[in-house]
C-alpha cells in the first residue's frame, strides 16, 4: 500500500489538527510568553523592557522569597499528606460499600458549589463569632476553664488568619481530588490477595500495608499529584483565610502583578511552578508505565 492510499484510508492524524491548534494557542503560546517575560527587565512604569536579564530569577531566590517558597512547600506537604491519609480509608470504605454511587455523589457534591462560597462558609466556622468559638465558649464556661477578658467575657480563640486554618481549608477544598483516584485503584484491586496474605499468617494491618498499598500505588501517586499541584499554587484560600504570615507563592504572584507591577518576577515564579507541576506529571506517567511493564512481565513469565 502506497503512502497516499494509506493516508486516504487512515485520516486519523488529520482529526488531531483542531485539538493541536487549540492546545498550541491556549496552552503552549501563553507558557512561552511567560517564559520570555521571566527573562526580561522590569519597567518601572509597568510592563517589561525587551532586555535579556536574570534579575527576576536572582530576586526570586533571595532570602525573602526563599522563605515564602519553603513556607508554601511545607504547608503543601502537610495538606497533601493529611488528604491522602484521609483518602485511603475513605476510598477503601467506598470500594467495599454497596452504596458506591451514593458515596461518589457525596464526594462530588462540593464541586457543584462555587469555591468562594465554600471558603466563606469556613469563615463562619473559624471566625471569632463562628461555630468553633461558640462551642469552645460554651464548654469553657460550663467547666470554668475559660480565658476571660477584663469584663469577664469569653476571649475568642484565634482560628482564622493562621497557617493551620489555611492548611485545614486547603485539605477540605482538595480532598475529593485525593479520594477519587484512590477509590478507583482500590475498586480495581483484587481483594482475594488480602485473604491469601491472611492465610499465610499476615495480620490485617500487615496485609493492608504489605499487599494492598503497593497494589494501589498508582492511585496514591495520582492522589498526591492531584492535591499537591493545586495546593502549591493556591491563591484564594491563603488570601481569604490566611494572613501575611501564611501567604503562599500564588499570593506572591498576584501581588507582583496587581500591586507592584513586577511582571518578570511574577513570570519567573510561575515558570518554576509550571516546571514543578510538569515534573510531577511526568513522574506519575513514568511510574504508571513501569507498573504496567512489571505486570506484563509477570504475565509473560
PDB file of C-alpha atoms in Angstrom:
ATOM      1  CA  UNK A   1       0.000   0.000   0.000  1.00  0.00           C
ATOM      2  CA  UNK A   2       1.386   3.374  -1.032  1.00  0.00           C
ATOM      3  CA  UNK A   3       1.674   6.285   1.408  1.00  0.00           C
ATOM      4  CA  UNK A   4      -1.084   8.296  -0.360  1.00  0.00           C
ATOM      5  CA  UNK A   5      -3.566   5.407  -0.207  1.00  0.00           C
ATOM      6  CA  UNK A   6      -2.683   4.836   3.453  1.00  0.00           C
ATOM      7  CA  UNK A   7      -3.406   8.495   4.258  1.00  0.00           C
ATOM      8  CA  UNK A   8      -6.730   8.347   2.425  1.00  0.00           C
ATOM      9  CA  UNK A   9      -7.824   5.196   4.211  1.00  0.00           C
ATOM     10  CA  UNK A  10      -6.466   6.344   7.594  1.00  0.00           C
ATOM     11  CA  UNK A  11      -7.229  10.067   8.021  1.00  0.00           C
ATOM     12  CA  UNK A  12      -6.853   9.853  11.815  1.00  0.00           C
ATOM     13  CA  UNK A  13      -3.894  12.269  12.103  1.00  0.00           C
ATOM     14  CA  UNK A  14      -5.943  14.999  10.404  1.00  0.00           C
ATOM     15  CA  UNK A  15      -8.536  14.766  13.173  1.00  0.00           C
ATOM     16  CA  UNK A  16      -5.891  15.788  15.700  1.00  0.00           C
ATOM     17  CA  UNK A  17      -5.213  19.131  13.994  1.00  0.00           C
ATOM     18  CA  UNK A  18      -8.072  21.080  15.672  1.00  0.00           C
ATOM     19  CA  UNK A  19      -7.014  19.805  19.087  1.00  0.00           C
ATOM     20  CA  UNK A  20      -3.378  20.527  18.330  1.00  0.00           C
ATOM     21  CA  UNK A  21      -4.158  24.091  17.230  1.00  0.00           C
ATOM     22  CA  UNK A  22      -6.334  24.700  20.293  1.00  0.00           C
ATOM     23  CA  UNK A  23      -3.629  23.245  22.571  1.00  0.00           C
ATOM     24  CA  UNK A  24      -0.948  25.422  20.969  1.00  0.00           C
ATOM     25  CA  UNK A  25      -2.911  28.684  21.139  1.00  0.00           C
ATOM     26  CA  UNK A  26      -4.308  28.377  24.651  1.00  0.00           C
ATOM     27  CA  UNK A  27      -1.537  26.413  26.405  1.00  0.00           C
ATOM     28  CA  UNK A  28       1.845  26.419  24.699  1.00  0.00           C
ATOM     29  CA  UNK A  29       1.821  30.046  23.498  1.00  0.00           C
ATOM     30  CA  UNK A  30       0.888  31.537  26.922  1.00  0.00           C
ATOM     31  CA  UNK A  31       3.597  29.467  28.613  1.00  0.00           C
ATOM     32  CA  UNK A  32       6.169  30.652  26.064  1.00  0.00           C
ATOM     33  CA  UNK A  33       5.112  34.265  26.682  1.00  0.00           C
ATOM     34  CA  UNK A  34       5.511  33.814  30.449  1.00  0.00           C
ATOM     35  CA  UNK A  35       8.941  32.227  29.950  1.00  0.00           C
ATOM     36  CA  UNK A  36      10.027  35.152  27.750  1.00  0.00           C
ATOM     37  CA  UNK A  37       8.727  37.689  30.289  1.00  0.00           C
ATOM     38  CA  UNK A  38      10.709  35.994  33.052  1.00  0.00           C
ATOM     39  CA  UNK A  39      13.967  36.779  31.214  1.00  0.00           C
ATOM     40  CA  UNK A  40      13.108  40.433  30.574  1.00  0.00           C
ATOM     41  CA  UNK A  41      13.762  43.568  32.591  1.00  0.00           C
ATOM     42  CA  UNK A  42      11.081  45.125  34.737  1.00  0.00           C
ATOM     43  CA  UNK A  43       9.768  48.508  33.628  1.00  0.00           C
ATOM     44  CA  UNK A  44       9.313  50.982  36.475  1.00  0.00           C
ATOM     45  CA  UNK A  45       6.089  52.227  34.880  1.00  0.00           C
ATOM     46  CA  UNK A  46       4.646  48.740  34.427  1.00  0.00           C
ATOM     47  CA  UNK A  47       5.224  46.131  31.781  1.00  0.00           C
ATOM     48  CA  UNK A  48       8.595  44.832  30.669  1.00  0.00           C
ATOM     49  CA  UNK A  49      11.621  46.067  28.779  1.00  0.00           C
ATOM     50  CA  UNK A  50      12.862  43.833  25.980  1.00  0.00           C
ATOM     51  CA  UNK A  51      16.287  43.322  27.513  1.00  0.00           C
ATOM     52  CA  UNK A  52      17.620  39.889  28.447  1.00  0.00           C
ATOM     53  CA  UNK A  53      18.382  39.582  32.166  1.00  0.00           C
ATOM     54  CA  UNK A  54      18.307  37.070  35.006  1.00  0.00           C
ATOM     55  CA  UNK A  55      17.311  39.651  37.626  1.00  0.00           C
ATOM     56  CA  UNK A  56      13.888  38.075  38.164  1.00  0.00           C
ATOM     57  CA  UNK A  57      15.404  34.676  38.981  1.00  0.00           C
ATOM     58  CA  UNK A  58      18.054  36.246  41.226  1.00  0.00           C
ATOM     59  CA  UNK A  59      15.330  38.128  43.073  1.00  0.00           C
ATOM     60  CA  UNK A  60      13.197  35.014  43.308  1.00  0.00           C
ATOM     61  CA  UNK A  61      15.995  33.115  45.084  1.00  0.00           C
ATOM     62  CA  UNK A  62      16.600  35.928  47.574  1.00  0.00           C
ATOM     63  CA  UNK A  63      16.061  35.098  51.295  1.00  0.00           C
ATOM     64  CA  UNK A  64      12.695  36.888  51.324  1.00  0.00           C
ATOM     65  CA  UNK A  65      11.151  34.806  48.550  1.00  0.00           C
ATOM     66  CA  UNK A  66      13.025  31.660  49.559  1.00  0.00           C
ATOM     67  CA  UNK A  67      11.193  31.873  52.906  1.00  0.00           C
ATOM     68  CA  UNK A  68       7.843  32.105  51.093  1.00  0.00           C
ATOM     69  CA  UNK A  69       8.804  29.152  48.897  1.00  0.00           C
ATOM     70  CA  UNK A  70       9.764  26.982  51.891  1.00  0.00           C
ATOM     71  CA  UNK A  71       6.590  28.003  53.733  1.00  0.00           C
ATOM     72  CA  UNK A  72       4.492  27.125  50.702  1.00  0.00           C
ATOM     73  CA  UNK A  73       6.310  23.808  50.331  1.00  0.00           C
ATOM     74  CA  UNK A  74       5.872  22.579  53.896  1.00  0.00           C
ATOM     75  CA  UNK A  75       2.247  23.744  54.126  1.00  0.00           C
ATOM     76  CA  UNK A  76       1.534  21.945  50.842  1.00  0.00           C
ATOM     77  CA  UNK A  77       3.298  18.777  52.012  1.00  0.00           C
ATOM     78  CA  UNK A  78       1.273  18.712  55.250  1.00  0.00           C
ATOM     79  CA  UNK A  79      -2.042  19.313  53.451  1.00  0.00           C
ATOM     80  CA  UNK A  80      -1.214  16.677  50.814  1.00  0.00           C
ATOM     81  CA  UNK A  81      -0.146  14.085  53.401  1.00  0.00           C
ATOM     82  CA  UNK A  82      -3.283  14.579  55.501  1.00  0.00           C
ATOM     83  CA  UNK A  83      -5.501  14.498  52.386  1.00  0.00           C
ATOM     84  CA  UNK A  84      -4.012  11.187  51.243  1.00  0.00           C
ATOM     85  CA  UNK A  85      -4.149   9.760  54.772  1.00  0.00           C
ATOM     86  CA  UNK A  86      -7.878  10.511  54.843  1.00  0.00           C
ATOM     87  CA  UNK A  87      -8.435   9.422  51.231  1.00  0.00           C
ATOM     88  CA  UNK A  88      -7.092   5.873  51.672  1.00  0.00           C
ATOM     89  CA  UNK A  89      -9.595   4.705  54.349  1.00  0.00           C
ATOM     90  CA  UNK A  90     -12.375   6.665  52.608  1.00  0.00           C
ATOM     91  CA  UNK A  91     -11.565   5.024  49.282  1.00  0.00           C
ATOM     92  CA  UNK A  92     -11.414   1.612  50.952  1.00  0.00           C
ATOM     93  CA  UNK A  93     -14.805   2.112  52.615  1.00  0.00           C
ATOM     94  CA  UNK A  94     -16.331   3.304  49.337  1.00  0.00           C
ATOM     95  CA  UNK A  95     -14.898   0.372  47.357  1.00  0.00           C
ATOM     96  CA  UNK A  96     -16.244  -2.160  49.867  1.00  0.00           C
ATOM     97  CA  UNK A  97     -19.630  -0.476  50.243  1.00  0.00           C
ATOM     98  CA  UNK A  98     -22.850  -1.462  48.479  1.00  0.00           C
ATOM     99  CA  UNK A  99     -23.731   2.200  48.044  1.00  0.00           C
ATOM    100  CA  UNK A 100     -20.811   3.297  45.881  1.00  0.00           C
ATOM    101  CA  UNK A 101     -22.925   5.583  43.694  1.00  0.00           C
ATOM    102  CA  UNK A 102     -24.347   7.450  46.671  1.00  0.00           C
ATOM    103  CA  UNK A 103     -20.927   7.861  48.260  1.00  0.00           C
ATOM    104  CA  UNK A 104     -19.430   9.092  44.984  1.00  0.00           C
ATOM    105  CA  UNK A 105     -22.206  11.677  44.699  1.00  0.00           C
ATOM    106  CA  UNK A 106     -21.471  12.848  48.259  1.00  0.00           C
ATOM    107  CA  UNK A 107     -17.786  13.245  47.367  1.00  0.00           C
ATOM    108  CA  UNK A 108     -18.562  15.151  44.160  1.00  0.00           C
ATOM    109  CA  UNK A 109     -21.240  17.430  45.682  1.00  0.00           C
ATOM    110  CA  UNK A 110     -18.698  20.065  46.883  1.00  0.00           C
ATOM    111  CA  UNK A 111     -17.651  20.610  43.245  1.00  0.00           C
ATOM    112  CA  UNK A 112     -21.196  21.765  42.492  1.00  0.00           C
ATOM    113  CA  UNK A 113     -20.704  24.760  44.798  1.00  0.00           C
ATOM    114  CA  UNK A 114     -18.534  27.746  43.988  1.00  0.00           C
ATOM    115  CA  UNK A 115     -15.152  27.573  45.725  1.00  0.00           C
ATOM    116  CA  UNK A 116     -15.532  31.069  47.189  1.00  0.00           C
ATOM    117  CA  UNK A 117     -18.820  30.078  48.833  1.00  0.00           C
ATOM    118  CA  UNK A 118     -17.111  27.094  50.439  1.00  0.00           C
ATOM    119  CA  UNK A 119     -14.255  29.266  51.703  1.00  0.00           C
ATOM    120  CA  UNK A 120     -16.639  31.860  53.162  1.00  0.00           C
ATOM    121  CA  UNK A 121     -18.564  29.022  54.809  1.00  0.00           C
ATOM    122  CA  UNK A 122     -15.375  28.116  56.656  1.00  0.00           C
ATOM    123  CA  UNK A 123     -15.090  31.738  57.781  1.00  0.00           C
ATOM    124  CA  UNK A 124     -18.402  31.330  59.611  1.00  0.00           C
ATOM    125  CA  UNK A 125     -16.932  28.263  61.319  1.00  0.00           C
ATOM    126  CA  UNK A 126     -13.486  29.612  62.192  1.00  0.00           C
ATOM    127  CA  UNK A 127     -14.350  33.266  62.865  1.00  0.00           C
ATOM    128  CA  UNK A 128     -14.329  34.943  66.270  1.00  0.00           C
ATOM    129  CA  UNK A 129     -18.101  34.588  66.451  1.00  0.00           C
ATOM    130  CA  UNK A 130     -18.148  31.350  64.482  1.00  0.00           C
ATOM    131  CA  UNK A 131     -19.241  27.845  65.342  1.00  0.00           C
ATOM    132  CA  UNK A 132     -15.930  26.699  66.843  1.00  0.00           C
ATOM    133  CA  UNK A 133     -15.644  29.674  69.189  1.00  0.00           C
ATOM    134  CA  UNK A 134     -19.284  29.268  70.206  1.00  0.00           C
ATOM    135  CA  UNK A 135     -18.655  25.624  71.128  1.00  0.00           C
ATOM    136  CA  UNK A 136     -15.404  26.490  72.915  1.00  0.00           C
ATOM    137  CA  UNK A 137     -17.129  29.287  74.810  1.00  0.00           C
ATOM    138  CA  UNK A 138     -19.962  27.003  75.898  1.00  0.00           C
ATOM    139  CA  UNK A 139     -17.703  24.246  77.222  1.00  0.00           C
ATOM    140  CA  UNK A 140     -15.245  26.706  78.727  1.00  0.00           C
ATOM    141  CA  UNK A 141     -17.973  28.431  80.744  1.00  0.00           C
ATOM    142  CA  UNK A 142     -19.534  25.106  81.688  1.00  0.00           C
ATOM    143  CA  UNK A 143     -16.274  23.690  83.077  1.00  0.00           C
ATOM    144  CA  UNK A 144     -14.836  27.015  84.327  1.00  0.00           C
ATOM    145  CA  UNK A 145     -11.579  26.961  82.369  1.00  0.00           C
ATOM    146  CA  UNK A 146     -12.342  29.987  80.260  1.00  0.00           C
ATOM    147  CA  UNK A 147      -9.849  32.580  79.102  1.00  0.00           C
ATOM    148  CA  UNK A 148     -11.569  35.797  80.026  1.00  0.00           C
ATOM    149  CA  UNK A 149     -11.236  39.457  79.231  1.00  0.00           C
ATOM    150  CA  UNK A 150     -11.248  42.080  81.980  1.00  0.00           C
ATOM    151  CA  UNK A 151     -15.030  42.289  81.856  1.00  0.00           C
ATOM    152  CA  UNK A 152     -15.310  38.526  82.390  1.00  0.00           C
ATOM    153  CA  UNK A 153     -16.440  37.730  78.851  1.00  0.00           C
ATOM    154  CA  UNK A 154     -15.093  34.854  76.797  1.00  0.00           C
ATOM    155  CA  UNK A 155     -11.981  35.669  74.762  1.00  0.00           C
ATOM    156  CA  UNK A 156     -12.343  34.067  71.315  1.00  0.00           C
ATOM    157  CA  UNK A 157      -9.628  31.724  70.108  1.00  0.00           C
ATOM    158  CA  UNK A 158      -7.778  32.872  67.004  1.00  0.00           C
ATOM    159  CA  UNK A 159      -8.640  30.153  64.492  1.00  0.00           C
ATOM    160  CA  UNK A 160      -8.795  32.430  61.449  1.00  0.00           C
ATOM    161  CA  UNK A 161      -5.833  34.058  59.735  1.00  0.00           C
ATOM    162  CA  UNK A 162      -3.381  31.342  60.747  1.00  0.00           C
ATOM    163  CA  UNK A 163      -1.318  28.772  58.883  1.00  0.00           C
ATOM    164  CA  UNK A 164      -3.358  25.987  60.456  1.00  0.00           C
ATOM    165  CA  UNK A 165      -6.568  27.473  59.058  1.00  0.00           C
ATOM    166  CA  UNK A 166      -5.049  27.663  55.563  1.00  0.00           C
ATOM    167  CA  UNK A 167      -3.941  24.023  55.768  1.00  0.00           C
ATOM    168  CA  UNK A 168      -7.329  22.900  57.107  1.00  0.00           C
ATOM    169  CA  UNK A 169      -9.370  24.663  54.428  1.00  0.00           C
ATOM    170  CA  UNK A 170      -6.931  23.519  51.703  1.00  0.00           C
ATOM    171  CA  UNK A 171      -7.460  19.916  52.818  1.00  0.00           C
ATOM    172  CA  UNK A 172     -11.212  20.392  52.644  1.00  0.00           C
ATOM    173  CA  UNK A 173     -11.050  22.034  49.211  1.00  0.00           C
ATOM    174  CA  UNK A 174      -8.872  19.405  47.551  1.00  0.00           C
ATOM    175  CA  UNK A 175      -9.734  16.217  49.464  1.00  0.00           C
ATOM    176  CA  UNK A 176     -12.027  14.939  46.642  1.00  0.00           C
ATOM    177  CA  UNK A 177      -9.043  15.115  44.271  1.00  0.00           C
ATOM    178  CA  UNK A 178      -7.332  12.558  46.528  1.00  0.00           C
ATOM    179  CA  UNK A 179     -10.344  10.345  47.245  1.00  0.00           C
ATOM    180  CA  UNK A 180     -11.390   9.717  43.631  1.00  0.00           C
ATOM    181  CA  UNK A 181      -8.114   8.250  42.245  1.00  0.00           C
ATOM    182  CA  UNK A 182      -7.563   6.209  45.423  1.00  0.00           C
ATOM    183  CA  UNK A 183     -11.104   4.847  45.228  1.00  0.00           C
ATOM    184  CA  UNK A 184     -10.609   3.933  41.553  1.00  0.00           C
ATOM    185  CA  UNK A 185      -7.430   1.981  42.338  1.00  0.00           C
ATOM    186  CA  UNK A 186      -8.929   0.188  45.341  1.00  0.00           C
ATOM    187  CA  UNK A 187     -12.077  -0.665  43.382  1.00  0.00           C
ATOM    188  CA  UNK A 188      -9.917  -2.468  40.792  1.00  0.00           C
ATOM    189  CA  UNK A 189      -7.804  -4.187  43.446  1.00  0.00           C
ATOM    190  CA  UNK A 190      -8.132  -7.964  43.844  1.00  0.00           C
ATOM    191  CA  UNK A 191      -9.186  -8.399  47.479  1.00  0.00           C
ATOM    192  CA  UNK A 192      -8.526 -12.120  47.338  1.00  0.00           C
ATOM    193  CA  UNK A 193      -4.845 -11.186  47.713  1.00  0.00           C
ATOM    194  CA  UNK A 194      -5.636  -9.846  51.188  1.00  0.00           C
ATOM    195  CA  UNK A 195      -7.307 -13.116  52.093  1.00  0.00           C
ATOM    196  CA  UNK A 196      -4.302 -15.044  50.792  1.00  0.00           C
ATOM    197  CA  UNK A 197      -1.971 -12.870  52.879  1.00  0.00           C
ATOM    198  CA  UNK A 198      -4.098 -13.502  55.963  1.00  0.00           C
ATOM    199  CA  UNK A 199      -3.993 -17.270  55.279  1.00  0.00           C
ATOM    200  CA  UNK A 200      -0.190 -17.062  55.119  1.00  0.00           C
ATOM    201  CA  UNK A 201      -0.063 -15.559  58.600  1.00  0.00           C
ATOM    202  CA  UNK A 202      -0.157 -11.820  57.994  1.00  0.00           C
ATOM    203  CA  UNK A 203      -2.229  -9.667  60.296  1.00  0.00           C
ATOM    204  CA  UNK A 204      -4.991  -7.484  58.851  1.00  0.00           C
ATOM    205  CA  UNK A 205      -2.944  -4.252  59.113  1.00  0.00           C
ATOM    206  CA  UNK A 206       0.114  -6.103  57.796  1.00  0.00           C
ATOM    207  CA  UNK A 207      -1.839  -7.395  54.793  1.00  0.00           C
ATOM    208  CA  UNK A 208      -3.075  -3.876  54.039  1.00  0.00           C
ATOM    209  CA  UNK A 209       0.376  -2.278  54.314  1.00  0.00           C
ATOM    210  CA  UNK A 210       2.295  -5.057  52.530  1.00  0.00           C
ATOM    211  CA  UNK A 211      -0.222  -6.103  49.871  1.00  0.00           C
ATOM    212  CA  UNK A 212      -2.953  -3.539  49.270  1.00  0.00           C
ATOM    213  CA  UNK A 213      -0.962  -0.283  49.486  1.00  0.00           C
ATOM    214  CA  UNK A 214       1.690  -1.470  46.972  1.00  0.00           C
ATOM    215  CA  UNK A 215      -1.149  -2.685  44.756  1.00  0.00           C
ATOM    216  CA  UNK A 216      -2.802   0.742  44.661  1.00  0.00           C
ATOM    217  CA  UNK A 217       0.448   2.685  44.345  1.00  0.00           C
ATOM    218  CA  UNK A 218      -0.617   4.330  41.083  1.00  0.00           C
ATOM    219  CA  UNK A 219      -3.781   5.687  42.707  1.00  0.00           C
ATOM    220  CA  UNK A 220      -1.830   7.042  45.684  1.00  0.00           C
ATOM    221  CA  UNK A 221       0.684   8.742  43.390  1.00  0.00           C
ATOM    222  CA  UNK A 222      -2.157  10.279  41.392  1.00  0.00           C
ATOM    223  CA  UNK A 223      -3.797  11.484  44.614  1.00  0.00           C
ATOM    224  CA  UNK A 224      -0.533  13.079  45.766  1.00  0.00           C
ATOM    225  CA  UNK A 225      -0.062  14.895  42.460  1.00  0.00           C
ATOM    226  CA  UNK A 226      -3.707  15.961  42.106  1.00  0.00           C
ATOM    227  CA  UNK A 227      -3.612  17.547  45.567  1.00  0.00           C
ATOM    228  CA  UNK A 228      -0.018  18.791  45.706  1.00  0.00           C
ATOM    229  CA  UNK A 229      -0.103  20.787  42.458  1.00  0.00           C
ATOM    230  CA  UNK A 230      -3.268  22.867  43.094  1.00  0.00           C
ATOM    231  CA  UNK A 231      -2.423  23.467  46.769  1.00  0.00           C
ATOM    232  CA  UNK A 232       1.125  24.517  45.880  1.00  0.00           C
ATOM    233  CA  UNK A 233      -0.187  27.206  43.538  1.00  0.00           C
ATOM    234  CA  UNK A 234      -3.257  28.071  45.605  1.00  0.00           C
ATOM    235  CA  UNK A 235      -4.229  31.727  45.901  1.00  0.00           C
ATOM    236  CA  UNK A 236      -7.782  32.148  47.186  1.00  0.00           C
ATOM    237  CA  UNK A 237      -7.531  30.163  50.436  1.00  0.00           C
ATOM    238  CA  UNK A 238      -4.443  31.989  51.844  1.00  0.00           C
ATOM    239  CA  UNK A 239      -5.857  35.299  50.602  1.00  0.00           C
ATOM    240  CA  UNK A 240      -9.191  34.933  52.430  1.00  0.00           C
ATOM    241  CA  UNK A 241      -8.435  32.607  55.347  1.00  0.00           C
ATOM    242  CA  UNK A 242      -4.771  33.414  55.993  1.00  0.00           C
ATOM    243  CA  UNK A 243      -2.664  36.445  56.831  1.00  0.00           C
ATOM    244  CA  UNK A 244       0.637  37.868  55.620  1.00  0.00           C
ATOM    245  CA  UNK A 245       2.436  35.185  57.675  1.00  0.00           C
ATOM    246  CA  UNK A 246       0.647  32.427  55.754  1.00  0.00           C
ATOM    247  CA  UNK A 247       0.993  33.902  52.253  1.00  0.00           C
ATOM    248  CA  UNK A 248       1.981  31.380  49.626  1.00  0.00           C
ATOM    249  CA  UNK A 249       3.555  31.628  46.174  1.00  0.00           C
ATOM    250  CA  UNK A 250       0.182  32.154  44.490  1.00  0.00           C
ATOM    251  CA  UNK A 251      -0.391  35.280  46.589  1.00  0.00           C
ATOM    252  CA  UNK A 252       3.112  36.496  45.783  1.00  0.00           C
ATOM    253  CA  UNK A 253       2.443  36.174  42.058  1.00  0.00           C
ATOM    254  CA  UNK A 254      -0.820  38.101  42.355  1.00  0.00           C
ATOM    255  CA  UNK A 255       0.806  40.858  44.456  1.00  0.00           C
ATOM    256  CA  UNK A 256       3.634  41.236  41.957  1.00  0.00           C
ATOM    257  CA  UNK A 257       1.109  41.679  39.141  1.00  0.00           C
ATOM    258  CA  UNK A 258      -1.590  43.826  40.767  1.00  0.00           C
ATOM    259  CA  UNK A 259       0.279  45.834  43.432  1.00  0.00           C
ATOM    260  CA  UNK A 260       3.949  46.066  42.484  1.00  0.00           C
ATOM    261  CA  UNK A 261       3.727  45.579  38.729  1.00  0.00           C
ATOM    262  CA  UNK A 262       6.814  43.364  38.539  1.00  0.00           C
ATOM    263  CA  UNK A 263       5.791  41.111  35.655  1.00  0.00           C
ATOM    264  CA  UNK A 264       9.206  39.439  35.196  1.00  0.00           C
ATOM    265  CA  UNK A 265       9.315  38.276  38.826  1.00  0.00           C
ATOM    266  CA  UNK A 266       5.710  37.030  38.680  1.00  0.00           C
ATOM    267  CA  UNK A 267       6.551  35.207  35.442  1.00  0.00           C
ATOM    268  CA  UNK A 268       9.698  33.643  36.926  1.00  0.00           C
ATOM    269  CA  UNK A 269       7.758  32.271  39.902  1.00  0.00           C
ATOM    270  CA  UNK A 270       5.057  30.985  37.529  1.00  0.00           C
ATOM    271  CA  UNK A 271       7.690  29.270  35.379  1.00  0.00           C
ATOM    272  CA  UNK A 272       9.115  27.471  38.409  1.00  0.00           C
ATOM    273  CA  UNK A 273       5.629  26.358  39.489  1.00  0.00           C
ATOM    274  CA  UNK A 274       4.862  25.182  35.952  1.00  0.00           C
ATOM    275  CA  UNK A 275       8.029  23.093  35.698  1.00  0.00           C
ATOM    276  CA  UNK A 276       7.431  21.570  39.138  1.00  0.00           C
ATOM    277  CA  UNK A 277       3.920  20.589  38.033  1.00  0.00           C
ATOM    278  CA  UNK A 278       5.208  19.162  34.744  1.00  0.00           C
ATOM    279  CA  UNK A 279       7.892  17.163  36.570  1.00  0.00           C
ATOM    280  CA  UNK A 280       5.243  15.720  38.894  1.00  0.00           C
ATOM    281  CA  UNK A 281       3.018  14.734  35.976  1.00  0.00           C
ATOM    282  CA  UNK A 282       5.918  13.124  34.089  1.00  0.00           C
ATOM    283  CA  UNK A 283       6.838  11.222  37.253  1.00  0.00           C
ATOM    284  CA  UNK A 284       3.273   9.927  37.516  1.00  0.00           C
ATOM    285  CA  UNK A 285       3.264   8.839  33.856  1.00  0.00           C
ATOM    286  CA  UNK A 286       6.643   7.094  34.162  1.00  0.00           C
ATOM    287  CA  UNK A 287       5.612   5.283  37.361  1.00  0.00           C
ATOM    288  CA  UNK A 288       2.414   4.045  35.711  1.00  0.00           C
ATOM    289  CA  UNK A 289       4.389   2.812  32.695  1.00  0.00           C
ATOM    290  CA  UNK A 290       6.832   0.955  34.964  1.00  0.00           C
ATOM    291  CA  UNK A 291       3.945  -0.643  36.819  1.00  0.00           C
ATOM    292  CA  UNK A 292       2.325  -1.736  33.554  1.00  0.00           C
ATOM    293  CA  UNK A 293       5.624  -3.155  32.288  1.00  0.00           C
ATOM    294  CA  UNK A 294       6.054  -5.143  35.503  1.00  0.00           C
ATOM    295  CA  UNK A 295       2.537  -6.548  35.132  1.00  0.00           C
ATOM    296  CA  UNK A 296       3.179  -7.591  31.530  1.00  0.00           C
ATOM    297  CA  UNK A 297       6.487  -9.228  32.506  1.00  0.00           C
ATOM    298  CA  UNK A 298       4.782 -11.166  35.309  1.00  0.00           C
ATOM    299  CA  UNK A 299       2.027 -12.316  32.947  1.00  0.00           C
ATOM    300  CA  UNK A 300       4.551 -13.477  30.332  1.00  0.00           C
ATOM    301  CA  UNK A 301       6.608 -15.324  32.920  1.00  0.00           C
TER     302      UNK A 301
END
